[in-house]
XYZ file of C-alpha atoms in Angstrom:
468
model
C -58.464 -11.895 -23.682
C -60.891 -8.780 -23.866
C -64.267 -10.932 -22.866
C -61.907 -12.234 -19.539
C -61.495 -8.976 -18.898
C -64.591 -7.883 -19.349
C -66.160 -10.844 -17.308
C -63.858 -9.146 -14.496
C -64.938 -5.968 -14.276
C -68.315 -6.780 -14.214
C -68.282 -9.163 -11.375
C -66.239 -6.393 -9.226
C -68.999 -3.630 -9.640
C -71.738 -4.759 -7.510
C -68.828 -5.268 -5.109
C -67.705 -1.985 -5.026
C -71.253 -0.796 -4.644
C -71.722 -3.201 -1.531
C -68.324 -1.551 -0.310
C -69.707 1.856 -0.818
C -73.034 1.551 1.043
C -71.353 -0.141 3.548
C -68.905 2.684 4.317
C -71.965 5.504 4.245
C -74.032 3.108 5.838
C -71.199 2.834 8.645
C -70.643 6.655 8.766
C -74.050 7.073 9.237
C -74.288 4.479 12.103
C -71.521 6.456 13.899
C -72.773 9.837 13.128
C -76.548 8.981 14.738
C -75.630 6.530 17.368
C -72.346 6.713 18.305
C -72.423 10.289 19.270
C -74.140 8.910 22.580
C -72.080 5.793 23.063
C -69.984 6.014 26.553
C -72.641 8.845 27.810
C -75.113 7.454 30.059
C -78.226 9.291 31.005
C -78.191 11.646 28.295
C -81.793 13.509 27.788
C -83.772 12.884 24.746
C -85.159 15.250 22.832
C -81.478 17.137 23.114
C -79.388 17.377 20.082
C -76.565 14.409 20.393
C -73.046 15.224 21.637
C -70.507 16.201 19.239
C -68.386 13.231 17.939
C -65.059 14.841 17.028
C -64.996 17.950 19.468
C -61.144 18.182 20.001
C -60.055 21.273 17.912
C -58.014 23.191 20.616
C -54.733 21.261 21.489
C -56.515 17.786 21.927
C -59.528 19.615 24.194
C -63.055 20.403 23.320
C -63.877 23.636 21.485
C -66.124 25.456 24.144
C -65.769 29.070 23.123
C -68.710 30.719 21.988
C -71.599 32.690 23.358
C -74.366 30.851 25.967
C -77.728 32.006 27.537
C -79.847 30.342 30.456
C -76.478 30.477 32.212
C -76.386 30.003 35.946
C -73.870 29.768 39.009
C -73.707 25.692 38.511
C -70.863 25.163 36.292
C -68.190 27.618 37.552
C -68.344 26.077 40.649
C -68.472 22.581 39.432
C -65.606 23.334 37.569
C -63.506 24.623 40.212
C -64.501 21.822 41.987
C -67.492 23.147 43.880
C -70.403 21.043 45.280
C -72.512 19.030 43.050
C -75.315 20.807 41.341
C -78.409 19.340 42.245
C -77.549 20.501 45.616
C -77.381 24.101 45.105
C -79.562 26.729 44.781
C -80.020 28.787 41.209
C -78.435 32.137 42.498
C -77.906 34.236 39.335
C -80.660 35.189 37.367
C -81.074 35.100 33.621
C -77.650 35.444 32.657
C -75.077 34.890 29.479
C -71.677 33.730 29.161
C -69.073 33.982 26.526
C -66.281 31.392 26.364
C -62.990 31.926 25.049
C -59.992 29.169 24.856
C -56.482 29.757 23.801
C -55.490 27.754 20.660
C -53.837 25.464 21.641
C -56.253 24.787 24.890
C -54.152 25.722 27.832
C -56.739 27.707 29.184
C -60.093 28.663 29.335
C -61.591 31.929 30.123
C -65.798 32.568 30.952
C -66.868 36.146 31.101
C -70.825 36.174 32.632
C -73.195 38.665 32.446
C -76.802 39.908 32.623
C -78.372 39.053 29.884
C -81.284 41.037 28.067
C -83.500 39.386 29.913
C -81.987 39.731 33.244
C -81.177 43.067 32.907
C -84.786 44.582 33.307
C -84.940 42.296 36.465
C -81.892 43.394 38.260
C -82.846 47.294 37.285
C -86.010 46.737 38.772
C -84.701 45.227 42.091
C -82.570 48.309 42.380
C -85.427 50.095 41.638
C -87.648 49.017 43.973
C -85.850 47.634 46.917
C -82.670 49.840 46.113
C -80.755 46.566 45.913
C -79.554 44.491 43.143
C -79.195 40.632 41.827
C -76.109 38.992 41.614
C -74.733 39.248 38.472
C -71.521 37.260 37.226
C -67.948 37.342 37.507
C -64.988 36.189 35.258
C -63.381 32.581 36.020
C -60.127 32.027 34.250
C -58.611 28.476 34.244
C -55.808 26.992 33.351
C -54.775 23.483 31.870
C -53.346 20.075 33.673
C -54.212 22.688 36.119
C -57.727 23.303 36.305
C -59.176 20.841 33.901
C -57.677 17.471 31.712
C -59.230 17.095 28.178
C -60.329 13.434 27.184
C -61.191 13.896 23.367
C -64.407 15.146 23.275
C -64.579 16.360 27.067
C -63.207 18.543 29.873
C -62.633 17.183 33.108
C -62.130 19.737 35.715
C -59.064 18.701 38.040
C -60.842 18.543 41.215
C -64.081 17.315 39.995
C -63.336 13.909 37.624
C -66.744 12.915 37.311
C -67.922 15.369 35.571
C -67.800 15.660 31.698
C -67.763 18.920 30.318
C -68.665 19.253 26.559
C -70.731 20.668 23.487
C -73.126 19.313 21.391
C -74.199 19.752 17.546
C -76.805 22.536 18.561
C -73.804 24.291 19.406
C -74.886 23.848 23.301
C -72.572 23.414 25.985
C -73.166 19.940 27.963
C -72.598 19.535 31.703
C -72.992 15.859 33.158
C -72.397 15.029 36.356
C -72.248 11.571 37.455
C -73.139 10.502 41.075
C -74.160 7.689 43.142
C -78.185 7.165 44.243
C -79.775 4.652 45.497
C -81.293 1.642 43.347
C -83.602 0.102 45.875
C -87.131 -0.895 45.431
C -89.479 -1.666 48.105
C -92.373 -3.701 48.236
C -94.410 -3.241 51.012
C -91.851 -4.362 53.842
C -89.792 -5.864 51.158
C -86.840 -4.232 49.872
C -84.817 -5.188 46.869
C -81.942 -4.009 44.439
C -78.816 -2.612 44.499
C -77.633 0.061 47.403
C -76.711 2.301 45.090
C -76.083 3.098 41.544
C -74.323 5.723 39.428
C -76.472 8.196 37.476
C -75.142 11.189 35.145
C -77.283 14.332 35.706
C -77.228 17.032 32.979
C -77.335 20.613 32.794
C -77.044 22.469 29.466
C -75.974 26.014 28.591
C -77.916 27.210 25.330
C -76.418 28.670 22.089
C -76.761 32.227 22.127
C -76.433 33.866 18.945
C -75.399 37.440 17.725
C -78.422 38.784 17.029
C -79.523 39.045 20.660
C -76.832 41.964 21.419
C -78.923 43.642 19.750
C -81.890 43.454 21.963
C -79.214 43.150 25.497
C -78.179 46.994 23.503
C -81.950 48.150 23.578
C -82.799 47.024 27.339
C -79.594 49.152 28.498
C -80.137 53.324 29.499
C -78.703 55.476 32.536
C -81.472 56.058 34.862
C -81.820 59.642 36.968
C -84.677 59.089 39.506
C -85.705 60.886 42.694
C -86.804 59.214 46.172
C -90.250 60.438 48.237
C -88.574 62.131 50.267
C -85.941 65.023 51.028
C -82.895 66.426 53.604
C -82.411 69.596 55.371
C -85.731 70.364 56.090
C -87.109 69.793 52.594
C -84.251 71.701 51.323
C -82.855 69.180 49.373
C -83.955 66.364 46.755
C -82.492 63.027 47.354
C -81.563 61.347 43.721
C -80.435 57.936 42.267
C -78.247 57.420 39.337
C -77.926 54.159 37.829
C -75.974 52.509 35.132
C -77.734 49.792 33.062
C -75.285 50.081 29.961
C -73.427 47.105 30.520
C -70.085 48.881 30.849
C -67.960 51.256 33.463
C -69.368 55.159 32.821
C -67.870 58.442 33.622
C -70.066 60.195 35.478
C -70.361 63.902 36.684
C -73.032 66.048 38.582
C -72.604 69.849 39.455
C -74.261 73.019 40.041
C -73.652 74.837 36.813
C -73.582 78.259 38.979
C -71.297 77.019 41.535
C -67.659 77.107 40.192
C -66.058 76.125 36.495
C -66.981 73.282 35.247
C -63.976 71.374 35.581
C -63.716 71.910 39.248
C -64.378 69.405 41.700
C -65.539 71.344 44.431
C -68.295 72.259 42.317
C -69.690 68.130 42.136
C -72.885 67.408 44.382
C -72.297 65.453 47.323
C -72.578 61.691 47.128
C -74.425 60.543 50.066
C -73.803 56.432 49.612
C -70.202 56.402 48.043
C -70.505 53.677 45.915
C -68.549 55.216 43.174
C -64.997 55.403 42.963
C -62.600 58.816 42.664
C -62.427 58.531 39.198
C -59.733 56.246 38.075
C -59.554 56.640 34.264
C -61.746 59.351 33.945
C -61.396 63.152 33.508
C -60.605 64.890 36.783
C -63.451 66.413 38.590
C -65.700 62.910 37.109
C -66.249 59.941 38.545
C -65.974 56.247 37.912
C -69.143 54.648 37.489
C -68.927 50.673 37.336
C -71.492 48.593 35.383
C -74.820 48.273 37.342
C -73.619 50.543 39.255
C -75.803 53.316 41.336
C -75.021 56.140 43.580
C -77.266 58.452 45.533
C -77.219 62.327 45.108
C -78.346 65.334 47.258
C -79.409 68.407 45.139
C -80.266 71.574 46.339
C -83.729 72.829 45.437
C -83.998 76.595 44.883
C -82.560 78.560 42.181
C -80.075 75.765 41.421
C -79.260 74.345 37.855
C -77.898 70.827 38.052
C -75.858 69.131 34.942
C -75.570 65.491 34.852
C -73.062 64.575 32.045
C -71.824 60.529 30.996
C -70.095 58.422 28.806
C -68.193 55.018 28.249
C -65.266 55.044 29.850
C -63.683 53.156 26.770
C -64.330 55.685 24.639
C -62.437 58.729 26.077
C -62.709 61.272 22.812
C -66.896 61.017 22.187
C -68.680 64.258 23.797
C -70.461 63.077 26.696
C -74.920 62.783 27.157
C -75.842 65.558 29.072
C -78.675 66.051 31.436
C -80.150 68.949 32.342
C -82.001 69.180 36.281
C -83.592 72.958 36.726
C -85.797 71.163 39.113
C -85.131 67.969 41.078
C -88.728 67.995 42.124
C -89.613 66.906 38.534
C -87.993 63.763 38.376
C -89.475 60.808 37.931
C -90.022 59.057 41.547
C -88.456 55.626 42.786
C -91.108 52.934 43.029
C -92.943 52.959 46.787
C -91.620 49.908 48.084
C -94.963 49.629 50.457
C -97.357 49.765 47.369
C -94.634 47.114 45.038
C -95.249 44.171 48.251
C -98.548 45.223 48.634
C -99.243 44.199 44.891
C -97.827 41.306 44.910
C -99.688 39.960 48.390
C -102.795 40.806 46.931
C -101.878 38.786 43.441
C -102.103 35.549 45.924
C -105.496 36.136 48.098
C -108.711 34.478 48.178
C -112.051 36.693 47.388
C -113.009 37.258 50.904
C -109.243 38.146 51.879
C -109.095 40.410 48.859
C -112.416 42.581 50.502
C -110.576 42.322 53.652
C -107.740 44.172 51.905
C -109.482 46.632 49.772
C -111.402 47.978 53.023
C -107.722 48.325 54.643
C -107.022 50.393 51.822
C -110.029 52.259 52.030
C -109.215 53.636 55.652
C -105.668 53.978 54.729
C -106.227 55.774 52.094
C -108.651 58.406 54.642
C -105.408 58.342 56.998
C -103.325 59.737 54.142
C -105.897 62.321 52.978
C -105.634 63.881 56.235
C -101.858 63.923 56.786
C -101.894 65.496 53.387
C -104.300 68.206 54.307
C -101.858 68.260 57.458
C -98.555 68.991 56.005
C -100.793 71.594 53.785
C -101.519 72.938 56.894
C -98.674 72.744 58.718
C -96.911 74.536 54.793
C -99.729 77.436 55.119
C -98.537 78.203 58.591
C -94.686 77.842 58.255
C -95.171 80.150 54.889
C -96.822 82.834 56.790
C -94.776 82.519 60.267
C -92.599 85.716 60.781
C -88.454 85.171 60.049
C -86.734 86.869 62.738
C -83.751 88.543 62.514
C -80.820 87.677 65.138
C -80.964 87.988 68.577
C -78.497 90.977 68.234
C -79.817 92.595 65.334
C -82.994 93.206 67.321
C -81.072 94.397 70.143
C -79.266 96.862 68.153
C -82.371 98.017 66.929
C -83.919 98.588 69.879
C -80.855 100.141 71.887
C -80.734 103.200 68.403
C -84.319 104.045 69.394
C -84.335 107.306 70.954
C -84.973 106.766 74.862
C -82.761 108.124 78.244
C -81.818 105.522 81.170
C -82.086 102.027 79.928
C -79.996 99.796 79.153
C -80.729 96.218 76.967
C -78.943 93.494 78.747
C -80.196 90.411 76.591
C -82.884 89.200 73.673
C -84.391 86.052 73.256
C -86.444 84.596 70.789
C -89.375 82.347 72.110
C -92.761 81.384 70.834
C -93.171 83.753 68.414
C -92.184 86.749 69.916
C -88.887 88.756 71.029
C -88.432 88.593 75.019
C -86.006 92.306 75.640
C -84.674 92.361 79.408
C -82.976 95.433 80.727
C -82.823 97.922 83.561
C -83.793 101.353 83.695
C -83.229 104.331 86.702
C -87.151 104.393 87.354
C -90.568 103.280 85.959
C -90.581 106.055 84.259
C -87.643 105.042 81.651
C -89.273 101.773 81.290
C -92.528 103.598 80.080
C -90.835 105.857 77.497
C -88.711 102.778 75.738
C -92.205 100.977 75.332
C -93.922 104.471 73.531
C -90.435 104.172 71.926
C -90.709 100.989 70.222
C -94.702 101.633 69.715
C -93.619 104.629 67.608
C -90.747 102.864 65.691
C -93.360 99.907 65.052
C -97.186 101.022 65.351
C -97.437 96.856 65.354
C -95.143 96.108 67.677
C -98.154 94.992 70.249
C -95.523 95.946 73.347
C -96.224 94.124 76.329
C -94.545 94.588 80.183
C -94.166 91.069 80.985
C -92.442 91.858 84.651
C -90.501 94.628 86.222
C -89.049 94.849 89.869
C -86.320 97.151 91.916
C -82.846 95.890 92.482
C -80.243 97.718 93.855
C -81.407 101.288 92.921
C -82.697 100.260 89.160
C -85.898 99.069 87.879
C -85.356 95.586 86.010
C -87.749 94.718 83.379
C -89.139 92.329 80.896
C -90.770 93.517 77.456
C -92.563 91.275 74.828
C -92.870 92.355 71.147
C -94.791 90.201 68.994
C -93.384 89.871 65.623
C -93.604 92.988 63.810
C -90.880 95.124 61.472
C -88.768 95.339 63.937
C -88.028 92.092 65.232
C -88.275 90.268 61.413
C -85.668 90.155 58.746
């Protein structure tokens, strides 16, 4: 009885062992090739779809964070046009994925990512304009999008499979119809079309690169080339490159309290808001935002003050302006395009260029020694006092028998008509003002009789009297 049973067992191990390399033999079979059964067209060299995706309610698990993210899938997924027909419109951007548990909907927040970011600060920079950057797409299930095990099938779009893979990648495939002819000289064979699955993936992104998106972000106070109000003013950008809305204030420190409005330089572009949930007397700066800025130049003291908007209690950064003039300037657009047109020229065009430069660089010496010039002179021109100051002036001088009907001020010298009883009278307000002002340089420009009175013209170069 114990060698039958014995006899038994024996024969039944190498069965079980047959059983048991089949099975892992099996597994492995549907772990490394079934992954890609059913999806046609799918590149190699990318990690294989995921098998057993279904975690949220019966749909894929798509949340996560993704890089080399671009316009194509929101709009394929709200049942846009198909890919390969568009153009690539955003520009180095990130996305992060969330579903609900139980996969009735799906939400995709974009962004600039740390790559992207430097790019759209520089267009902004530069041109004064910026990329596109993102927006938020919310959908909704049986709505929006059907799950099939391991895929998402928008609503409006149903051949397109929408998945992950075991990178951790999301997995776009599109499938559409091209043409499967062949020609032969004036032969052509084959089918009139066929279907073909295009794919597009979005790559993992992991945690560690919010680290370098955090060190690419700063708030930016710049100055343009050139001023308002007769170079009485400094025209200056603000920009926001830390990925979230700011509060934002700028104000002569000397001007009122600090927690008065009135007190705020004027925005000359109005591309921030009044300040919804921020302080009053700030404003509301969104992310990437920018704004442009007039400050007064003399004897003014400018504060520039900001922080998150999200975090109401932390004391704000604060920037201090004595002089706008010091700023750092905005990039000349002129000299940015000129760069890159030179980057694609041949040697001889490249002379061409550099003897262009040459001569323009001659033409701006001399409109700098120009507005040097035209400085010297404006520094050293007299300032006039008003029209009626002078005339008051003139009328407490100590003369008899004229009157001062009207002054004028004209090229650079004080025109004083009047009447007086005789020629006489005329004489003795000129000695006058020559006495009051031994640099007066009086001069009788006309004088003629009218109806019993002598009515004159005097010119008085600029001189105490006439100046401020």
């Amino acid at each position: 009885m114990r060698h039958s049973t014995s006899t038994s067992t024996s024969t039944s191990n190498p069965v079980r062992v047959i059983i048991i390399l089949a099975g892992v033999a099996f597994a492995a079979f549907v772990y490394w090739v079934l992954p890609g059964f059913g999806v046609s067209d799918y590149p190699k060299g990318w990690s294989p779809p995921r098998l057993m995706a279904g975690n949220k309610g019966g749909c894929p698990d798509l949340s996560g964070s993704y890089d080399d993210v671009d316009d194509v899938v929101p709009r394929l997924l709200q049942g846009g046009p198909a890919w390969v027909q568009g153009g690539r419109s955003w520009f180095e951007h990130k996305a992060v994925v969330t579903q609900a548990p139980d996969g009735s909907w799906l939400e995709m927040q974009f962004a600039l990512n740390e790559r992207g970011l430097p790019k759209h600060r520089e267009h902004v920079m530069t041109y004064n304009q910026g990329w596109p950057h993102g927006d938020r797409l919310v959908l909704k299930r049986d709505v929006d999008y059907r799950c099939e095990g391991r895929w998402l099938r928008p609503t409006k779009r149903p051949d397109v499979l929408v998945g992950k893979n075991r990178a951790g990648e999301m997995i776009i495939g599109e499938a559409r119809q091209v043409s499967g002819q062949f020609s032969y000289g004036n032969i052509s064979f084959g089918p009139e079309s066929v279907a073909r699955t295009f794919w597009i993936r979005w790559l993992y992104r992991p945690a560690s690169a919010e680290a370098r998106m955090q060190a690419a972000s700063s708030f930016e106070v710049n100055r343009y080339r050139w001023s308002n109000k007769n170079g009485s003013e400094i025209v200056v950008k603000i920009a926001n490159y830390m990925g979230e809305d700011l509060c934002v204030r700028i104000w002569d420190v000397g001007a009122a309290r600090a927690d008065d409005k009135s007190a705020n330089a004027p925005s000359l572009t109005g591309t921030i808001d009044d300040g919804e949930g921020c302080p009053a007397a700030w404003l509301r700066m969104p992310n990437l935002g920018n704004d442009n800025f007039g400050l007064r130049i003399p004897n003014v003291l400018y504060r520039i003050a900001w922080r998150r908007l999200a975090d109401p209690d932390a004391a704000p950064t604060i920037i201090d302006v004595p002089r706008p003039a010091d700023l750092a300037l905005m990039p000349d657009q002129d000299e940015e395009r000129r760069k890159r047109a030179i980057a694609g020229m041949t040697p001889q065009q490249l002379a061409d260029a550099r003897a262009r430069e040459r001569q323009r660089e001659q033409e701006r010496a001399r409109e700098r020694a120009e507005q040097e010039q035209r400085a010297r002179a404006l520094a050293s021109a007299p300032r006039f006092a008003s029209e009626a100051s002078i005339r008051e002036r003139i009328q407490s001088l100590d003369f008899l028998g004229a009157r001062i009907v009207r002054v004028t001020l004209a090229d650079g010298r004080a025109r004083i008509s009047g009447s007086a009883k005789s020629n006489a009278e005329v004489s003795k307000l000129m000695r006058a003002i020559d006495e009051r002002d031994s640099g007066a340089a009086v001069e009788l420009a006309s004088i003629r009789q009218d109806a019993g009175r002598m009515h004159f013209e005097i010119l008085i170069k600029p001189c105490s009297l006439t100046e401020l």
